[in-house]
Short mmCIF file of C-alpha atoms in Angstrom, two decimals:
data_model
loop_
_atom_site.label_atom_id
_atom_site.label_comp_id
_atom_site.label_asym_id
_atom_site.label_seq_id
_atom_site.Cartn_x
_atom_site.Cartn_y
_atom_site.Cartn_z
CA ALA A 1 33.19 5.09 20.73
CA ALA A 2 31.72 3.80 24.22
CA VAL A 3 31.87 0.04 23.26
CA GLY A 4 35.07 0.76 22.02
CA LEU A 5 36.51 2.02 25.32
CA ILE A 6 34.72 -1.04 26.64
CA ALA A 7 36.85 -3.05 24.72
CA ALA A 8 39.54 -1.54 26.06
CA ASP A 9 38.97 -1.74 29.40
CA ARG A 10 38.13 -5.37 29.13
CA CYS A 11 41.21 -6.42 26.77
CA GLY A 12 43.19 -4.33 29.00
CA ALA A 13 44.52 -1.53 26.50
CA THR A 14 45.85 1.65 28.04
CA ALA A 15 42.80 4.63 27.62
CA ILE A 16 43.92 7.52 26.00
CA GLY A 17 45.13 10.45 28.11
CA SER A 18 45.37 8.06 30.88
CA MET A 19 48.99 6.71 32.75
CA ALA A 20 51.12 4.80 30.48
CA GLN A 21 50.85 1.08 30.91
CA PRO A 22 51.90 -1.84 29.53
CA ALA A 23 49.13 -3.36 27.41
CA LYS A 24 48.10 -6.64 29.09
CA LYS A 25 47.95 -9.98 26.68
CA PRO A 26 44.40 -10.57 25.52
CA ASN A 27 43.04 -13.59 27.51
CA GLY A 28 40.20 -15.70 26.10
CA ASP A 29 37.34 -13.49 27.50
CA CYS A 30 38.63 -10.90 25.87
CA GLN A 31 38.93 -12.81 22.42
CA LYS A 32 35.49 -13.92 22.63
CA PHE A 33 33.71 -10.55 23.40
CA LEU A 34 36.12 -8.95 20.40
CA LEU A 35 34.43 -11.78 18.35
CA ILE A 36 31.18 -11.02 19.52
CA LEU A 37 32.01 -7.09 19.02
CA GLY A 38 32.90 -7.66 15.44
CA LEU A 39 30.09 -9.95 14.58
CA LEU A 40 27.59 -7.12 15.90
CA GLY A 41 29.27 -4.60 14.09
CA ALA A 42 28.75 -6.61 10.70
CA PHE A 43 25.14 -7.67 11.95
CA VAL A 44 24.72 -3.62 12.24
CA ALA A 45 26.52 -2.47 8.98
CA VAL A 46 24.05 -5.54 7.46
CA VAL A 47 20.81 -4.14 8.36
CA PHE A 48 21.94 -0.47 7.87
CA GLY A 49 23.14 -1.21 4.17
CA LEU A 50 19.69 -3.37 3.48
CA VAL A 51 17.84 -0.49 4.99
CA TYR A 52 20.05 1.82 2.44
CA GLN A 53 19.26 -0.44 -0.29
CA GLN A 54 15.65 -0.32 -0.03
CA PHE A 55 14.60 3.09 1.30
CA GLY A 56 17.38 5.27 0.86
CA VAL A 57 19.50 7.77 2.56
CA THR A 58 16.12 9.67 3.64
CA PHE A 59 15.13 6.89 5.78
CA PHE A 60 17.83 8.26 8.03
CA LEU A 61 16.81 11.93 8.36
CA THR A 62 14.73 13.29 10.91
CA ARG A 63 10.91 14.24 9.73
CA THR A 64 11.83 17.88 10.09
CA ALA A 65 15.03 17.82 7.69
CA LYS A 66 12.95 15.76 5.01
CA SER A 67 9.83 18.28 5.37
CA ASN A 68 9.10 21.55 3.36
CA HIS A 69 8.39 24.83 5.21
CA PHE A 70 5.93 26.49 3.09
CA ASP A 71 3.07 28.79 4.92
CA THR A 72 -0.39 28.61 4.11
CA PRO A 73 -0.57 31.44 1.18
CA GLU A 74 2.44 29.53 -0.08
CA VAL A 75 0.86 26.18 -0.05
CA ASP A 76 -2.18 27.45 -1.73
CA SER A 77 -0.78 28.77 -4.67
CA PHE A 78 1.08 25.53 -5.26
CA LEU A 79 -2.52 24.01 -5.09
CA ARG A 80 -4.11 26.40 -7.32
CA ASN A 81 -0.98 25.88 -10.21
CA HIS A 82 -1.04 21.63 -9.78
CA THR A 83 -3.75 18.99 -10.11
CA LEU A 84 -3.17 16.90 -6.66
CA LEU A 85 -3.91 12.82 -8.23
CA PHE A 86 -4.65 10.06 -5.47
CA VAL A 87 -4.42 6.42 -6.18
CA GLY A 88 -5.86 4.03 -4.00
CA GLY A 89 -7.75 0.71 -3.60
CA PRO A 90 -7.26 -2.94 -1.75
CA HIS A 91 -3.92 -3.66 -1.08
CA ARG A 92 -2.34 -6.10 -3.65
CA GLY A 93 -5.13 -4.54 -5.98
CA GLY A 94 -3.00 -3.41 -8.78
CA THR A 95 -2.25 0.48 -6.91
CA THR A 96 1.72 0.12 -7.35
CA ILE A 97 1.48 -0.72 -11.18
CA MET A 98 -0.92 1.79 -11.83
CA TRP A 99 1.16 4.60 -9.89
CA GLN A 100 4.09 3.45 -11.88
CA LYS A 101 2.44 4.04 -14.99
CA LEU A 102 1.10 7.38 -14.44
CA ARG A 103 4.49 8.55 -12.73
CA GLU A 104 6.36 7.92 -16.51
CA HIS A 105 4.08 10.87 -18.11
CA PRO A 106 6.74 13.79 -18.14
CA ASN A 107 3.94 16.49 -17.01
CA ILE A 108 3.25 13.99 -13.56
CA ALA A 109 5.41 14.08 -10.44
CA GLY A 110 5.12 10.60 -8.58
CA PHE A 111 7.71 10.09 -5.42
CA GLY A 112 10.94 8.17 -6.14
CA ASP A 113 11.08 4.61 -5.56
CA ARG A 114 13.49 4.96 -2.64
CA VAL A 115 12.21 7.78 -0.27
CA GLY A 116 12.17 6.12 3.24
CA ALA A 117 9.05 4.72 3.02
CA ASP A 118 7.23 1.42 2.21
CA LEU A 119 6.53 0.97 -1.69
CA SER A 120 6.75 4.96 -1.73
CA GLU A 121 3.65 5.37 0.18
CA GLY A 122 2.75 8.49 1.47
CA ILE A 123 0.47 7.34 4.08
CA PHE A 124 3.94 6.47 5.75
CA MET A 125 5.42 9.73 4.61
CA GLN A 126 3.12 12.05 6.93
CA THR A 127 2.30 12.42 10.12
CA VAL A 128 -1.05 13.77 9.79
CA TYR A 129 -3.51 11.15 10.10
CA PRO A 130 -3.30 7.66 11.13
CA HIS A 131 -1.46 4.81 9.63
CA PHE A 132 -4.31 2.52 10.72
CA GLY A 133 -1.60 -0.37 11.99
CA LEU A 134 0.01 -0.74 8.68
CA LEU A 135 3.18 1.22 9.44
CA GLN A 136 6.38 -1.20 7.87
CA GLU A 137 3.97 -4.05 8.18
CA ILE A 138 4.61 -4.76 4.43
CA SER A 139 8.31 -5.01 4.81
CA ALA A 140 8.84 -6.20 8.47
CA SER A 141 9.77 -9.90 8.96
CA HIS A 142 7.84 -9.63 12.26
CA MET A 143 4.59 -8.96 11.34
CA ASN A 144 1.16 -9.05 13.43
CA THR A 145 -0.59 -12.53 12.80
CA GLY A 146 -4.02 -11.74 14.41
CA THR A 147 -7.16 -12.11 12.46
CA ALA A 148 -10.18 -10.37 12.01
CA SER A 149 -12.18 -12.65 14.05
CA SER A 150 -9.75 -11.93 16.90
CA GLY A 151 -11.14 -8.52 17.37
CA ASN A 152 -8.07 -6.89 15.91
CA MET A 153 -8.94 -4.77 13.72
CA LYS A 154 -5.59 -2.88 12.46
CA GLY A 155 -3.28 -4.28 9.91
CA LEU A 156 -3.21 -5.53 6.65
CA GLY A 157 -6.77 -7.65 5.76
CA LYS A 158 -7.93 -6.18 8.97
CA TYR A 159 -7.88 -2.19 8.91
CA MET A 160 -11.13 -1.44 6.83
CA PHE A 161 -13.11 -3.88 9.31
CA ASP A 162 -12.77 -0.57 11.99
CA PRO A 163 -15.06 2.43 11.04
CA LYS A 164 -12.24 4.82 12.52
CA SER A 165 -10.39 4.04 9.67
CA HIS A 166 -12.72 5.64 7.03
CA LEU A 167 -11.87 9.24 7.46
CA THR A 168 -14.45 11.75 5.89
CA GLU A 169 -14.61 15.54 5.88
CA LYS A 170 -16.25 15.07 9.01
CA SER A 171 -12.67 14.39 10.86
CA TYR A 172 -11.72 17.09 13.41
CA LEU A 173 -8.17 16.63 11.18
CA ALA A 174 -9.72 18.06 8.26
CA THR A 175 -8.32 21.69 8.92
CA PRO A 176 -6.51 24.04 6.71
CA ASP A 177 -3.25 23.09 9.18
CA SER A 178 -3.44 19.57 7.90
CA ARG A 179 -3.55 21.15 4.51
CA VAL A 180 -0.23 23.15 5.35
CA ASP A 181 1.26 20.04 7.31
CA LEU A 182 0.65 17.39 4.77
CA PHE A 183 1.52 19.47 1.52
CA ASN A 184 4.93 20.44 3.19
CA GLU A 185 5.86 16.50 4.33
CA TRP A 186 4.51 14.63 0.89
CA SER A 187 6.01 18.23 -1.65
CA TYR A 188 9.66 17.69 -0.03
CA PHE A 189 9.58 14.67 -2.61
CA TRP A 190 8.36 16.44 -5.58
CA PRO A 191 10.01 18.36 -7.85
CA LEU A 192 7.34 21.59 -7.56
CA HIS A 193 9.57 24.03 -9.40
CA ASP A 194 9.46 22.04 -12.54
CA PRO A 195 7.15 23.80 -14.82
CA GLU A 196 6.18 20.63 -16.64
CA LYS A 197 5.16 19.09 -13.74
CA LYS A 198 1.57 19.81 -13.43
CA VAL A 199 0.27 16.91 -11.81
CA LEU A 200 1.45 16.30 -8.24
CA LEU A 201 0.75 12.27 -7.89
CA GLU A 202 0.64 10.18 -4.28
CA LYS A 203 -0.34 6.38 -3.82
CA SER A 204 -1.25 4.45 -1.21
CA PRO A 205 -3.92 1.77 -0.90
CA PRO A 206 -5.61 3.38 2.00
CA ASN A 207 -6.55 6.40 0.15
CA MET A 208 -9.77 4.16 -0.87
CA ARG A 209 -10.77 4.88 2.98
CA THR A 210 -9.36 8.75 3.32
CA SER A 211 -10.66 9.91 -0.20
CA ARG A 212 -13.35 12.23 1.36
CA PHE A 213 -10.87 13.67 4.09
CA LEU A 214 -7.90 14.52 1.58
CA GLN A 215 -10.86 16.17 -0.87
CA ALA A 216 -11.83 18.07 1.97
CA VAL A 217 -7.86 19.15 3.02
CA PHE A 218 -7.08 20.14 -0.27
CA ASP A 219 -9.59 21.12 -2.39
CA ILE A 220 -9.29 24.99 -2.53
CA PRO A 221 -11.05 27.33 -4.55
CA GLY A 222 -8.97 27.25 -8.24
CA GLY A 223 -7.78 23.60 -6.96
CA ASP A 224 -7.73 20.39 -8.58
CA VAL A 225 -7.69 17.04 -6.39
CA ARG A 226 -8.57 13.98 -8.57
CA PHE A 227 -8.72 10.22 -7.61
CA VAL A 228 -8.36 6.93 -9.41
CA PHE A 229 -9.21 3.73 -7.51
CA MET A 230 -8.20 0.32 -8.53
CA THR A 231 -10.66 -2.66 -7.88
CA ARG A 232 -9.46 -6.42 -8.40
CA HIS A 233 -11.12 -10.12 -8.16
CA PRO A 234 -11.79 -10.43 -4.37
CA ILE A 235 -10.73 -14.25 -4.11
CA ALA A 236 -7.42 -13.18 -6.33
CA ASN A 237 -7.02 -9.93 -3.66
CA ALA A 238 -7.31 -12.35 -1.10
CA LEU A 239 -4.66 -15.21 -2.41
CA ALA A 240 -2.36 -12.08 -3.23
CA HIS A 241 -2.52 -10.89 0.58
CA TYR A 242 -0.82 -14.45 1.64
CA LYS A 243 2.17 -12.98 0.23
CA TRP A 244 2.51 -11.02 4.07
CA LEU A 245 2.90 -12.96 6.92
CA ALA A 246 0.49 -10.66 8.51
CA CYS A 247 -2.34 -12.25 6.71
CA GLN A 248 -1.78 -16.14 6.55
CA SER A 249 -3.35 -16.70 9.26
CA GLN A 250 -6.63 -15.15 7.78
CA SER A 251 -9.10 -17.35 5.57
CA VAL A 252 -9.94 -16.61 2.38
CA PHE A 253 -13.56 -15.58 3.79
CA GLU A 254 -12.24 -13.08 5.94
CA LEU A 255 -9.87 -11.40 3.23
CA VAL A 256 -13.01 -11.48 1.19
CA LEU A 257 -15.12 -9.69 3.94
CA HIS A 258 -12.34 -7.26 4.08
CA TRP A 259 -12.72 -6.40 0.51
CA VAL A 260 -16.31 -6.11 1.00
CA VAL A 261 -16.53 -3.67 3.90
CA GLY A 262 -13.90 -1.80 1.97
CA HIS A 263 -15.81 -1.41 -1.38
CA GLU A 264 -19.13 -0.63 -0.06
CA ASP A 265 -17.68 2.08 1.88
CA LEU A 266 -15.91 3.55 -1.00
CA GLU A 267 -19.52 3.30 -3.06
CA ASP A 268 -20.84 5.43 -0.59
CA ASP A 269 -17.88 7.51 -0.93
CA LEU A 270 -17.65 7.89 -4.57
CA PRO A 271 -20.54 10.28 -5.29
CA LEU A 272 -19.32 12.98 -3.01
CA LEU A 273 -16.13 13.16 -4.89
CA LYS A 274 -15.69 15.85 -7.50
CA HIS A 275 -13.28 13.81 -10.02
CA GLN A 276 -12.62 9.89 -9.60
CA LYS A 277 -12.02 7.16 -11.47
CA LEU A 278 -12.68 3.44 -10.52
CA ILE A 279 -10.77 1.05 -12.85
CA LYS A 280 -10.72 -3.02 -12.89
CA PHE A 281 -7.31 -4.19 -12.49
CA GLU A 282 -8.65 -6.71 -15.01
CA ASP A 283 -9.54 -4.20 -17.32
CA PHE A 284 -5.94 -2.39 -16.65
CA VAL A 285 -3.89 -5.51 -17.45
CA ALA A 286 -6.15 -6.58 -20.53
CA ALA A 287 -5.73 -3.11 -22.16
CA PRO A 288 -3.37 -0.95 -20.36
CA ARG A 289 -2.46 1.87 -23.15
CA GLU A 290 -6.46 2.35 -23.76
CA THR A 291 -6.90 2.50 -19.93
CA MET A 292 -3.48 5.26 -19.47
CA ALA A 293 -4.94 7.09 -22.89
CA ASP A 294 -8.08 7.53 -21.10
CA LEU A 295 -6.45 8.64 -17.68
CA HIS A 296 -3.99 11.27 -19.52
CA GLU A 297 -6.72 12.61 -21.73
CA TRP A 298 -8.68 12.95 -18.40
CA LEU A 299 -5.70 14.95 -16.78
CA GLY A 300 -6.00 17.24 -19.69
CA PHE A 301 -2.58 15.56 -21.13
CA ASP A 302 -1.67 13.84 -24.28
CA ALA A 303 -3.52 10.13 -24.86
CA GLU A 304 -1.18 9.14 -27.06
CA PHE A 305 1.64 9.07 -24.70
CA TYR A 306 2.06 5.33 -23.44
CA GLY A 307 5.72 4.73 -21.11
CA PRO A 308 7.76 1.58 -21.64
CA LEU A 309 7.00 -0.26 -18.17
CA GLU A 310 5.45 -3.20 -19.00
CA VAL A 311 2.13 -3.98 -17.67
CA TYR A 312 1.74 -7.99 -17.59
CA PRO A 313 -1.81 -9.51 -18.35
CA ASP A 314 -3.58 -12.85 -16.85
CA THR A 315 -1.74 -12.28 -13.52
CA ASN A 316 -4.88 -13.33 -11.87
CA GLU A 317 -4.50 -16.75 -13.56
CA LYS A 318 -2.22 -18.28 -11.23
CA TYR A 319 -4.39 -17.23 -8.30
CA LYS A 320 -7.10 -18.70 -10.21
CA LYS A 321 -5.31 -22.22 -10.46
CA LYS A 322 -4.36 -22.03 -6.65
CA TYR A 323 -7.64 -21.94 -5.60
CA CYS A 324 -8.73 -24.53 -7.99
CA GLU A 325 -5.97 -26.50 -6.09
CA HIS A 326 -7.02 -25.42 -2.72
CA LEU A 327 -10.68 -26.80 -3.56
CA ARG A 328 -9.90 -29.92 -5.07
CA ASN A 329 -7.34 -30.99 -2.09
CA GLN A 330 -8.27 -29.50 0.72
CA ARG A 331 -10.81 -31.49 2.55
CA GLY A 332 -14.05 -28.82 3.50
CA ALA A 333 -12.54 -26.19 0.94
CA LEU A 334 -15.69 -26.77 -1.24
CA GLU A 335 -17.92 -26.32 1.57
CA ALA A 336 -16.50 -23.40 2.87
CA HIS A 337 -16.45 -21.73 -0.78
CA LYS A 338 -20.26 -22.28 -1.05
CA HIS A 339 -20.66 -21.16 2.54
CA MET A 340 -18.69 -17.72 1.07
CA ILE A 341 -21.00 -17.26 -1.52
CA SER A 342 -24.13 -17.00 0.01
CA GLN A 343 -22.97 -14.64 2.48
CA LEU A 344 -20.91 -12.81 0.24
CA GLY A 345 -22.08 -13.38 -3.07
CA SER A 346 -24.54 -10.94 -4.10
CA ARG A 347 -22.47 -8.40 -2.36
CA VAL A 348 -19.35 -8.97 -4.42
CA LYS A 349 -21.94 -8.94 -7.73
CA VAL A 350 -22.49 -5.37 -6.96
CA PHE A 351 -19.02 -4.55 -7.99
CA GLY A 352 -18.62 -6.64 -11.32
CA TYR A 353 -17.35 -9.58 -9.54
CA ASP A 354 -18.31 -13.23 -9.46
CA LEU A 355 -16.74 -15.63 -6.40
CA GLU A 356 -18.24 -18.99 -8.29
CA GLU A 357 -15.71 -17.46 -11.32
CA TYR A 358 -12.94 -19.18 -9.01
CA ASN A 359 -14.82 -22.54 -8.63
CA CYS A 360 -13.19 -24.99 -11.78
CA LEU A 361 -14.96 -27.86 -10.29
CA ALA A 362 -18.41 -26.28 -10.69
CA GLY A 363 -20.69 -28.15 -13.05
CA THR A 364 -18.20 -31.23 -13.28
CA GLU A 365 -18.65 -34.77 -12.10
CA GLU A 366 -16.00 -34.22 -9.31
CA TYR A 367 -18.35 -31.08 -7.77
CA MET A 368 -20.80 -33.62 -8.19
CA SER A 369 -19.20 -36.10 -6.07
CA LYS A 370 -17.91 -33.91 -3.55
CA THR A 371 -20.68 -32.41 -2.87
CA GLN A 372 -22.54 -35.73 -2.38
CA GLU A 373 -19.51 -36.78 0.18
CA THR A 374 -20.16 -33.38 2.23
CA SER A 375 -24.03 -33.69 2.31
CA LYS A 376 -23.85 -37.39 4.15
#
């Protein structure tokens, strides 16, 4: 309305409620202004349309409007009658497809696809604990492109370097108030009163950093808190990160090191979690039906159920091919790969992966030739 009044003033139109005046003929400046105004309005409409299409109407609601208001006894009652299931793992490590497959089960309630948050991840749907610099990075076009070596330890491919991102039961945030606040914010998107939904599902990759904190917050007497962690070959995972502008200035070494640091902390956390499973992405895509049957049985459900969503096998192959081309064509790449193996190879093998597996030149004449060239 204010813009319209400004336009009316600039173009000489009569303001509502003013003395009747003959309208002035629009001049050239006025026409330019109206054109700019029209283009601006169209741009705003397009942006709102895109946001609505991706995130739904809840994106435009206030935080209070998209939150339940249960008190502590009510929250605890829900927790005693449901299992809380958290999915976590490295970004681009298979957490989304696992969350989608779990959500297909008729007894599991997961967030919808358009709940006002990137990839329907619960970390962006709460105000209790930090977002570790990840908020909106995934879908934003103006992403932070700093690297780990620059000292910036926030955001995609970097946040696990920051010890503060590893939340445990010792966090000052691990309180009953946090339990109520988190449950109210997340439960707004769960069908709590559907008697068929026995498991309440939440997925955020950083759950691999916050699992002990989440267990401390939600594990009340009579409750059931469980975790499924996904992992993926660190080189495939590193190359998959290049989907995001935020990671495109980082080296493969930095991204693999980020993977290692996160997995080493997770290895320390796993024995302290009452119910957890660690699943290799490669094993999952090779045998999705068997993997889901095992998970459903672990949750107390019929192991025979399998949803229609297709899981594609061999999705790492495109990254193997890309890395092979990198080793073959990029000067110094093979030497960098050998350096990465010397620094990180043994740490990666602890988790059942081998960095040399992605060296397609190993043992070939081309490998020997390139090795001789770099040694000169």
